[in-house]
Amino acid sequence: MGFDFSHRGKASVETLDFNRELVHRLTLLPDQWSFAPSVIREKRAEGLGPFPCPPRDPHAEVRRIPGPHGDIPLRILRPRSRACEGAYLHIHGGGWTLGAADEQDPRLREITENTGLAVVSCDYRLAPEHPYPQGPDDCEAAALWLHENGVREFGTPRFAIGGESAGANLAASVLMRLRDRHGLGRLFSAAVFVCGCFDLRLTPSARNWGRQKLVLNTRDLTMFVRHYLARGGDPAAADISPLMGDLGGLVPAHFVVGDADPLLDDTLFMAARWRAAGNRADLAVHPGGCHVFQHFPLAIAEDSNRAIDAFLLEIPPSD
C-alpha cells in the first residue's frame, strides 16, 4: 500500500517532493536488516540512515543514575537564554533497537529554550542485546529519579514526558507504571506523543503499509517488535502495547502524526482511547507527513514543533 503519491490531497508540494526523494534515496541503500543492529546504529549515527546526522550540543551534560539493570546515562540540556522552570523527560525513538539520546540535540535545544524546561533525555538500553523489559525499566527509573531530584535540579515541580515513535510507546508505559506501581499518576503534568507506536500486534495502517520505504515499512516494524520481544512478552500486554491498557487518570497529551506514516492508526486509536478515558487529548494530523517528519527541514515540521512547544508552555506545576 504505502503512500499514494497520485492523490495529493492537502499535502504541500514541498512535502510531496521531499517524500519522493526520501523514498528514492532509501530504496538505493542496502537492506538494513542484512546488518547486525549494532552496525545499523553506527551507520545511522553517521547520517547513513533516514535521518540527518545532527551536531552534538557542546553544553549538554551527562548524568549517570542507578537503575535495575545498571547505570543509566541521562543527557541533560538546560536553557541558556532563560530561567529553568522544570524538566521534560525525553525518550528517543528507534524501534527499541536503534537511536540514542545524543542524536537529536538541535531539536532538544529548541525545546528547552522555547519552554524553559530542561530536557532530560534517557539513554535507555536497546534490544536485542537488552530486550523487554529493560528499556521501559530504564525509563521508569529515570522518571523516579526526576521525582526524587527534579525540584532541586530544575527549580520547579513542572514536569512533562514524551518521545517519538518507540519513545512515545515507552513514555505511555512509564505513565501507567507510575500510576499503578508507585501512586505517582500525576508526577508529570503533560505528555507529548510524536508518531507513536502503541500496538505491537500492528494496527491496520502498519500491517497494510507494505514495502515502500518512507522512513520505515511493515517489515521494519515486524523486525523491531521481534528484537524488542527477543526474550518473550505478549504483544497484547498493556506494558508492551499501551493501546491495550487502562488509560484512566492520566495526563493531558499532545498527539501528532503525519498521514503518510505507517503508524497513523496507532496515533488515531490511542488519542481516541485517551480521550474516552477522560483525559485531555490534543490531536494533530499533518497531510503528507512521513514518520517522525519533525526531524526534517519542512514547513510542516516547523508547524508541528511550534505546536509541541506551545503545548509544553501551557503545563502547570505537577501535583
Coordinates of N, CA, C and O in Angstrom, one line a residue, residues 89-199:
L89 N 11.1 15.0 30.4 CA 11.8 13.7 30.2 C 11.5 13.2 28.8 O 10.4 12.9 28.5
H90 N 12.6 13.2 28.0 CA 12.5 12.8 26.6 C 13.0 11.4 26.4 O 14.0 11.0 27.0
I91 N 12.2 10.6 25.6 CA 12.6 9.2 25.3 C 12.7 9.1 23.8 O 11.7 9.2 23.1
H92 N 13.9 8.8 23.3 CA 14.1 8.8 21.9 C 13.5 7.6 21.2 O 13.2 6.6 21.8
G93 N 13.3 7.8 19.9 CA 12.8 6.7 19.1 C 13.9 5.8 18.5 O 15.0 5.9 18.9
G94 N 13.4 4.8 17.7 CA 14.3 3.9 17.0 C 13.9 2.4 17.2 O 14.7 1.5 17.1
G95 N 12.6 2.2 17.4 CA 12.1 0.8 17.4 C 12.7 0.0 18.5 O 12.8 -1.2 18.4
W96 N 13.0 0.7 19.7 CA 13.5 0.0 20.9 C 14.9 -0.7 20.6 O 15.5 -1.3 21.4
T97 N 15.4 -0.4 19.4 CA 16.6 -1.1 18.9 C 17.7 -0.2 18.4 O 18.9 -0.5 18.5
L98 N 17.3 1.0 17.9 CA 18.2 2.0 17.4 C 18.1 3.3 18.1 O 17.3 3.4 19.0
G99 N 18.9 4.3 17.7 CA 18.7 5.6 18.3 C 19.6 5.8 19.5 O 20.1 4.9 20.1
A100 N 19.7 7.1 19.9 CA 20.5 7.4 21.1 C 20.0 8.8 21.6 O 19.5 9.6 20.9
A101 N 20.4 9.1 22.9 CA 20.0 10.3 23.5 C 20.7 11.5 22.9 O 20.2 12.7 23.0
D102 N 21.8 11.3 22.2 CA 22.6 12.5 21.6 C 22.3 12.7 20.1 O 23.1 13.4 19.5
E103 N 21.3 12.1 19.6 CA 21.1 12.2 18.1 C 20.0 13.2 17.7 O 19.6 13.2 16.5
Q104 N 19.5 14.0 18.6 CA 18.5 15.0 18.3 C 18.7 16.3 19.1 O 17.8 16.9 19.5
D105 N 20.0 16.6 19.4 CA 20.3 17.7 20.2 C 19.7 19.1 19.7 O 19.2 19.8 20.5
P106 N 19.8 19.4 18.4 CA 19.2 20.7 18.0 C 17.8 20.8 18.3 O 17.4 21.9 18.8
R107 N 17.0 19.8 18.1 CA 15.6 19.9 18.5 C 15.4 20.0 20.0 O 14.5 20.7 20.5
L108 N 16.1 19.2 20.7 CA 16.0 19.3 22.2 C 16.5 20.7 22.7 O 15.9 21.2 23.7
R109 N 17.5 21.2 22.1 CA 17.9 22.6 22.5 C 16.8 23.6 22.2 O 16.5 24.5 23.0
E110 N 16.1 23.4 21.1 CA 15.0 24.3 20.7 C 13.9 24.2 21.8 O 13.3 25.2 22.2
I111 N 13.6 23.0 22.2 CA 12.5 22.8 23.2 C 12.9 23.5 24.5 O 12.1 24.2 25.1
T112 N 14.1 23.3 25.0 CA 14.5 23.9 26.2 C 14.5 25.4 26.2 O 14.0 26.1 27.1
E113 N 14.9 26.0 25.1 CA 15.0 27.5 25.0 C 13.6 28.0 24.8 O 13.3 29.1 25.3
N114 N 12.7 27.3 24.1 CA 11.3 27.8 23.9 C 10.4 27.7 25.1 O 9.4 28.4 25.2
T115 N 10.7 26.7 25.9 CA 9.7 26.4 27.0 C 10.3 26.6 28.4 O 9.5 26.7 29.4
G116 N 11.6 26.8 28.6 CA 12.1 26.9 29.9 C 12.3 25.6 30.6 O 12.8 25.6 31.8
L117 N 11.9 24.5 30.0 CA 12.1 23.2 30.6 C 13.5 22.6 30.2 O 13.8 22.6 29.1
A118 N 14.2 22.2 31.2 CA 15.4 21.4 30.9 C 15.0 20.1 30.2 O 13.9 19.6 30.6
V119 N 15.7 19.7 29.3 CA 15.4 18.4 28.6 C 16.3 17.3 29.2 O 17.5 17.5 29.2
V120 N 15.7 16.3 29.7 CA 16.5 15.1 30.2 C 16.2 13.9 29.3 O 15.1 13.4 29.3
S121 N 17.1 13.6 28.5 CA 16.9 12.5 27.5 C 17.5 11.2 28.0 O 18.7 11.2 28.3
C122 N 16.7 10.2 28.1 CA 17.1 8.9 28.7 C 17.8 8.0 27.7 O 17.1 7.7 26.7
D123 N 19.0 7.6 27.9 CA 19.7 6.7 27.0 C 19.5 5.3 27.5 O 20.4 4.6 28.0
Y124 N 18.3 4.8 27.3 CA 17.8 3.5 27.8 C 18.5 2.4 27.0 O 19.0 2.6 25.9
R125 N 18.5 1.2 27.6 CA 19.1 0.0 26.9 C 18.3 -0.4 25.7 O 17.1 -0.3 25.7
L126 N 19.0 -0.9 24.7 CA 18.4 -1.2 23.4 C 18.4 -2.7 23.2 O 19.3 -3.4 23.6
A127 N 17.3 -3.1 22.5 CA 17.2 -4.5 22.1 C 18.0 -4.7 20.7 O 18.3 -3.7 20.1
P128 N 18.3 -5.9 20.4 CA 18.0 -7.2 21.0 C 19.0 -7.5 22.1 O 18.7 -8.5 22.9
E129 N 20.1 -6.8 22.3 CA 21.0 -7.1 23.4 C 20.3 -7.0 24.8 O 20.6 -7.7 25.7
H130 N 19.4 -6.0 24.9 CA 18.8 -5.7 26.1 C 17.3 -5.6 25.8 O 16.7 -4.5 25.8
P131 N 16.6 -6.7 25.6 CA 15.2 -6.7 25.2 C 14.2 -6.3 26.4 O 14.7 -6.1 27.5
Y132 N 12.9 -6.2 26.0 CA 11.9 -6.0 27.0 C 12.1 -7.0 28.2 O 12.4 -8.1 28.0
P133 N 12.0 -6.5 29.5 CA 11.5 -5.1 29.9 C 12.6 -4.1 30.2 O 12.4 -3.1 30.9
Q134 N 13.9 -4.3 29.7 CA 15.0 -3.5 30.2 C 14.8 -2.0 29.7 O 15.1 -1.1 30.5
G135 N 14.3 -1.8 28.5 CA 14.1 -0.4 28.1 C 13.1 0.4 28.9 O 13.4 1.4 29.5
P136 N 11.9 -0.1 29.1 CA 10.9 0.6 30.0 C 11.4 0.6 31.4 O 11.1 1.6 32.1
D137 N 12.1 -0.4 31.9 CA 12.6 -0.3 33.3 C 13.6 0.9 33.4 O 13.5 1.6 34.4
D138 N 14.5 1.1 32.4 CA 15.4 2.2 32.5 C 14.6 3.6 32.5 O 14.9 4.5 33.2
C139 N 13.6 3.7 31.6 CA 12.8 4.9 31.5 C 12.0 5.1 32.8 O 11.9 6.3 33.3
E140 N 11.5 4.1 33.4 CA 10.8 4.2 34.7 C 11.8 4.7 35.8 O 11.4 5.6 36.6
A141 N 13.0 4.2 35.8 CA 14.0 4.6 36.8 C 14.3 6.1 36.6 O 14.5 6.8 37.5
A142 N 14.4 6.5 35.3 CA 14.7 8.0 35.0 C 13.5 8.8 35.6 O 13.8 9.9 36.1
A143 N 12.3 8.4 35.4 CA 11.1 9.2 35.9 C 11.2 9.2 37.4 O 10.9 10.3 38.0
L144 N 11.5 8.1 38.1 CA 11.6 8.1 39.6 C 12.8 9.0 40.0 O 12.7 9.7 41.1
W145 N 13.9 9.0 39.3 CA 15.0 9.9 39.6 C 14.5 11.4 39.6 O 14.8 12.2 40.4
L146 N 13.7 11.7 38.5 CA 13.1 13.0 38.4 C 12.2 13.4 39.6 O 12.2 14.5 40.1
H147 N 11.4 12.4 40.0 CA 10.5 12.6 41.2 C 11.4 12.9 42.4 O 11.0 13.8 43.2
E148 N 12.5 12.3 42.6 CA 13.3 12.5 43.8 C 14.2 13.7 43.7 O 14.4 14.4 44.7
N149 N 14.6 14.1 42.5 CA 15.6 15.1 42.4 C 15.2 16.3 41.5 O 16.0 17.3 41.4
G150 N 14.0 16.2 40.9 CA 13.7 17.2 39.9 C 13.6 18.7 40.4 O 14.1 19.6 39.7
V151 N 13.0 18.9 41.6 CA 12.9 20.2 42.0 C 14.2 20.8 42.4 O 14.5 22.0 42.0
R152 N 15.1 20.1 43.0 CA 16.4 20.5 43.4 C 17.2 20.8 42.1 O 18.0 21.8 42.1
E153 N 17.1 20.0 41.1 CA 17.9 20.1 39.9 C 17.4 21.2 39.0 O 18.2 21.9 38.3
F154 N 16.0 21.3 38.9 CA 15.5 22.1 37.8 C 14.5 23.2 38.3 O 13.8 23.8 37.5
G155 N 14.5 23.5 39.6 CA 13.8 24.7 40.1 C 12.4 24.6 40.5 O 12.0 25.0 41.6
T156 N 11.5 24.0 39.7 CA 10.1 23.9 40.0 C 9.6 22.5 39.7 O 10.1 21.8 38.8
P157 N 8.5 22.1 40.3 CA 7.9 20.7 40.0 C 7.0 20.8 38.8 O 5.8 20.5 38.8
R158 N 7.6 21.2 37.7 CA 6.8 21.4 36.4 C 7.4 20.4 35.4 O 8.4 20.7 34.8
F159 N 6.8 19.2 35.3 CA 7.4 18.1 34.6 C 6.5 17.6 33.5 O 5.3 17.5 33.7
A160 N 7.1 17.3 32.4 CA 6.4 16.7 31.2 C 7.2 15.5 30.8 O 8.4 15.4 31.1
I161 N 6.6 14.6 30.0 CA 7.3 13.4 29.4 C 6.8 13.3 28.0 O 5.7 13.7 27.6
G162 N 7.7 12.7 27.2 CA 7.3 12.4 25.8 C 8.4 11.8 25.0 O 9.5 11.6 25.5
G163 N 8.1 11.5 23.8 CA 9.0 10.9 22.9 C 8.5 10.6 21.5 O 7.3 10.9 21.2
E164 N 9.3 10.1 20.7 CA 9.0 9.9 19.3 C 8.9 8.3 19.0 O 9.8 7.6 19.4
S165 N 7.9 7.9 18.3 CA 7.9 6.5 17.8 C 7.9 5.5 19.0 O 7.0 5.5 19.8
A166 N 9.0 4.7 19.0 CA 9.1 3.8 20.2 C 9.2 4.6 21.5 O 8.8 4.1 22.6
G167 N 9.8 5.8 21.4 CA 9.9 6.6 22.6 C 8.5 7.0 23.1 O 8.3 7.1 24.4
A168 N 7.6 7.2 22.2 CA 6.2 7.5 22.7 C 5.6 6.3 23.4 O 4.9 6.4 24.4
N169 N 5.8 5.1 22.8 CA 5.4 3.9 23.4 C 5.9 3.8 24.9 O 5.2 3.5 25.8
L170 N 7.2 4.0 25.0 CA 7.8 3.9 26.4 C 7.3 5.0 27.3 O 7.1 4.7 28.5
A171 N 7.1 6.2 26.8 CA 6.5 7.3 27.6 C 5.2 6.9 28.2 O 4.8 7.1 29.4
A172 N 4.3 6.3 27.3 CA 3.0 5.9 27.8 C 3.1 4.8 28.8 O 2.3 4.8 29.8
S173 N 4.0 3.8 28.6 CA 4.1 2.7 29.5 C 4.6 3.3 30.9 O 4.2 2.8 32.0
V174 N 5.5 4.3 30.9 CA 6.0 4.8 32.1 C 4.9 5.5 32.9 O 4.8 5.4 34.1
L175 N 4.0 6.2 32.2 CA 2.9 6.9 32.8 C 2.0 5.9 33.6 O 1.6 6.1 34.7
M176 N 1.8 4.8 32.9 CA 0.9 3.8 33.5 C 1.7 3.1 34.7 O 1.1 2.8 35.7
R177 N 3.0 2.8 34.5 CA 3.7 2.2 35.6 C 3.8 3.2 36.9 O 3.6 2.7 38.0
L178 N 4.0 4.5 36.6 CA 4.0 5.4 37.7 C 2.7 5.4 38.5 O 2.6 5.4 39.7
R179 N 1.6 5.4 37.7 CA 0.2 5.3 38.4 C 0.0 4.0 39.1 O -0.4 4.1 40.3
D180 N 0.3 2.9 38.5 CA -0.1 1.6 39.1 C 0.9 1.1 40.1 O 0.5 0.4 41.0
R181 N 2.2 1.4 39.9 CA 3.2 0.8 40.8 C 3.7 1.7 41.9 O 4.1 1.3 43.0
H182 N 3.5 3.0 41.7 CA 4.1 4.0 42.6 C 3.1 5.0 43.1 O 3.5 5.9 44.0
G183 N 1.9 5.0 42.7 CA 0.9 6.0 43.1 C 1.3 7.4 42.6 O 1.0 8.4 43.3
L184 N 2.0 7.5 41.5 CA 2.5 8.8 41.0 C 1.9 9.1 39.7 O 2.6 9.6 38.7
G185 N 0.6 9.0 39.6 CA 0.0 9.2 38.3 C 0.0 10.7 37.8 O -0.2 10.9 36.7
R186 N 0.3 11.6 38.8 CA 0.4 13.0 38.4 C 1.8 13.6 38.6 O 2.0 14.8 38.8
L187 N 2.8 12.7 38.6 CA 4.2 13.2 38.6 C 4.4 14.2 37.5 O 5.0 15.2 37.6
F188 N 3.9 13.8 36.3 CA 4.0 14.6 35.1 C 2.7 15.3 34.9 O 1.6 14.8 35.2
S189 N 2.8 16.6 34.4 CA 1.6 17.3 34.1 C 1.1 17.2 32.6 O 0.0 17.7 32.3
A190 N 2.0 16.7 31.8 CA 1.6 16.6 30.3 C 2.5 15.6 29.7 O 3.6 15.2 30.2
A191 N 2.0 15.1 28.5 CA 2.8 14.2 27.7 C 2.7 14.6 26.2 O 1.7 15.1 25.8
V192 N 3.8 14.3 25.5 CA 3.9 14.6 24.1 C 4.2 13.3 23.4 O 5.2 12.6 23.6
F193 N 3.3 12.8 22.5 CA 3.4 11.6 21.8 C 3.6 11.9 20.3 O 2.6 12.2 19.6
V194 N 4.8 11.7 19.8 CA 5.1 12.1 18.4 C 5.2 10.8 17.5 O 6.1 9.9 17.8
C195 N 4.2 10.6 16.7 CA 4.2 9.4 15.7 C 4.4 8.1 16.5 O 5.3 7.3 16.1
G196 N 3.7 7.9 17.6 CA 3.9 6.8 18.4 C 3.5 5.4 17.9 O 2.6 5.3 17.0
C197 N 4.2 4.4 18.4 CA 3.8 3.0 18.1 C 3.2 2.5 19.4 O 3.9 2.3 20.4
F198 N 1.9 2.3 19.4 CA 1.2 1.9 20.6 C 0.6 0.5 20.6 O 0.0 0.1 21.7
D199 N 0.7 -0.2 19.5 CA 0.2 -1.6 19.5 C 1.2 -2.5 18.7 O 1.3 -2.4 17.5

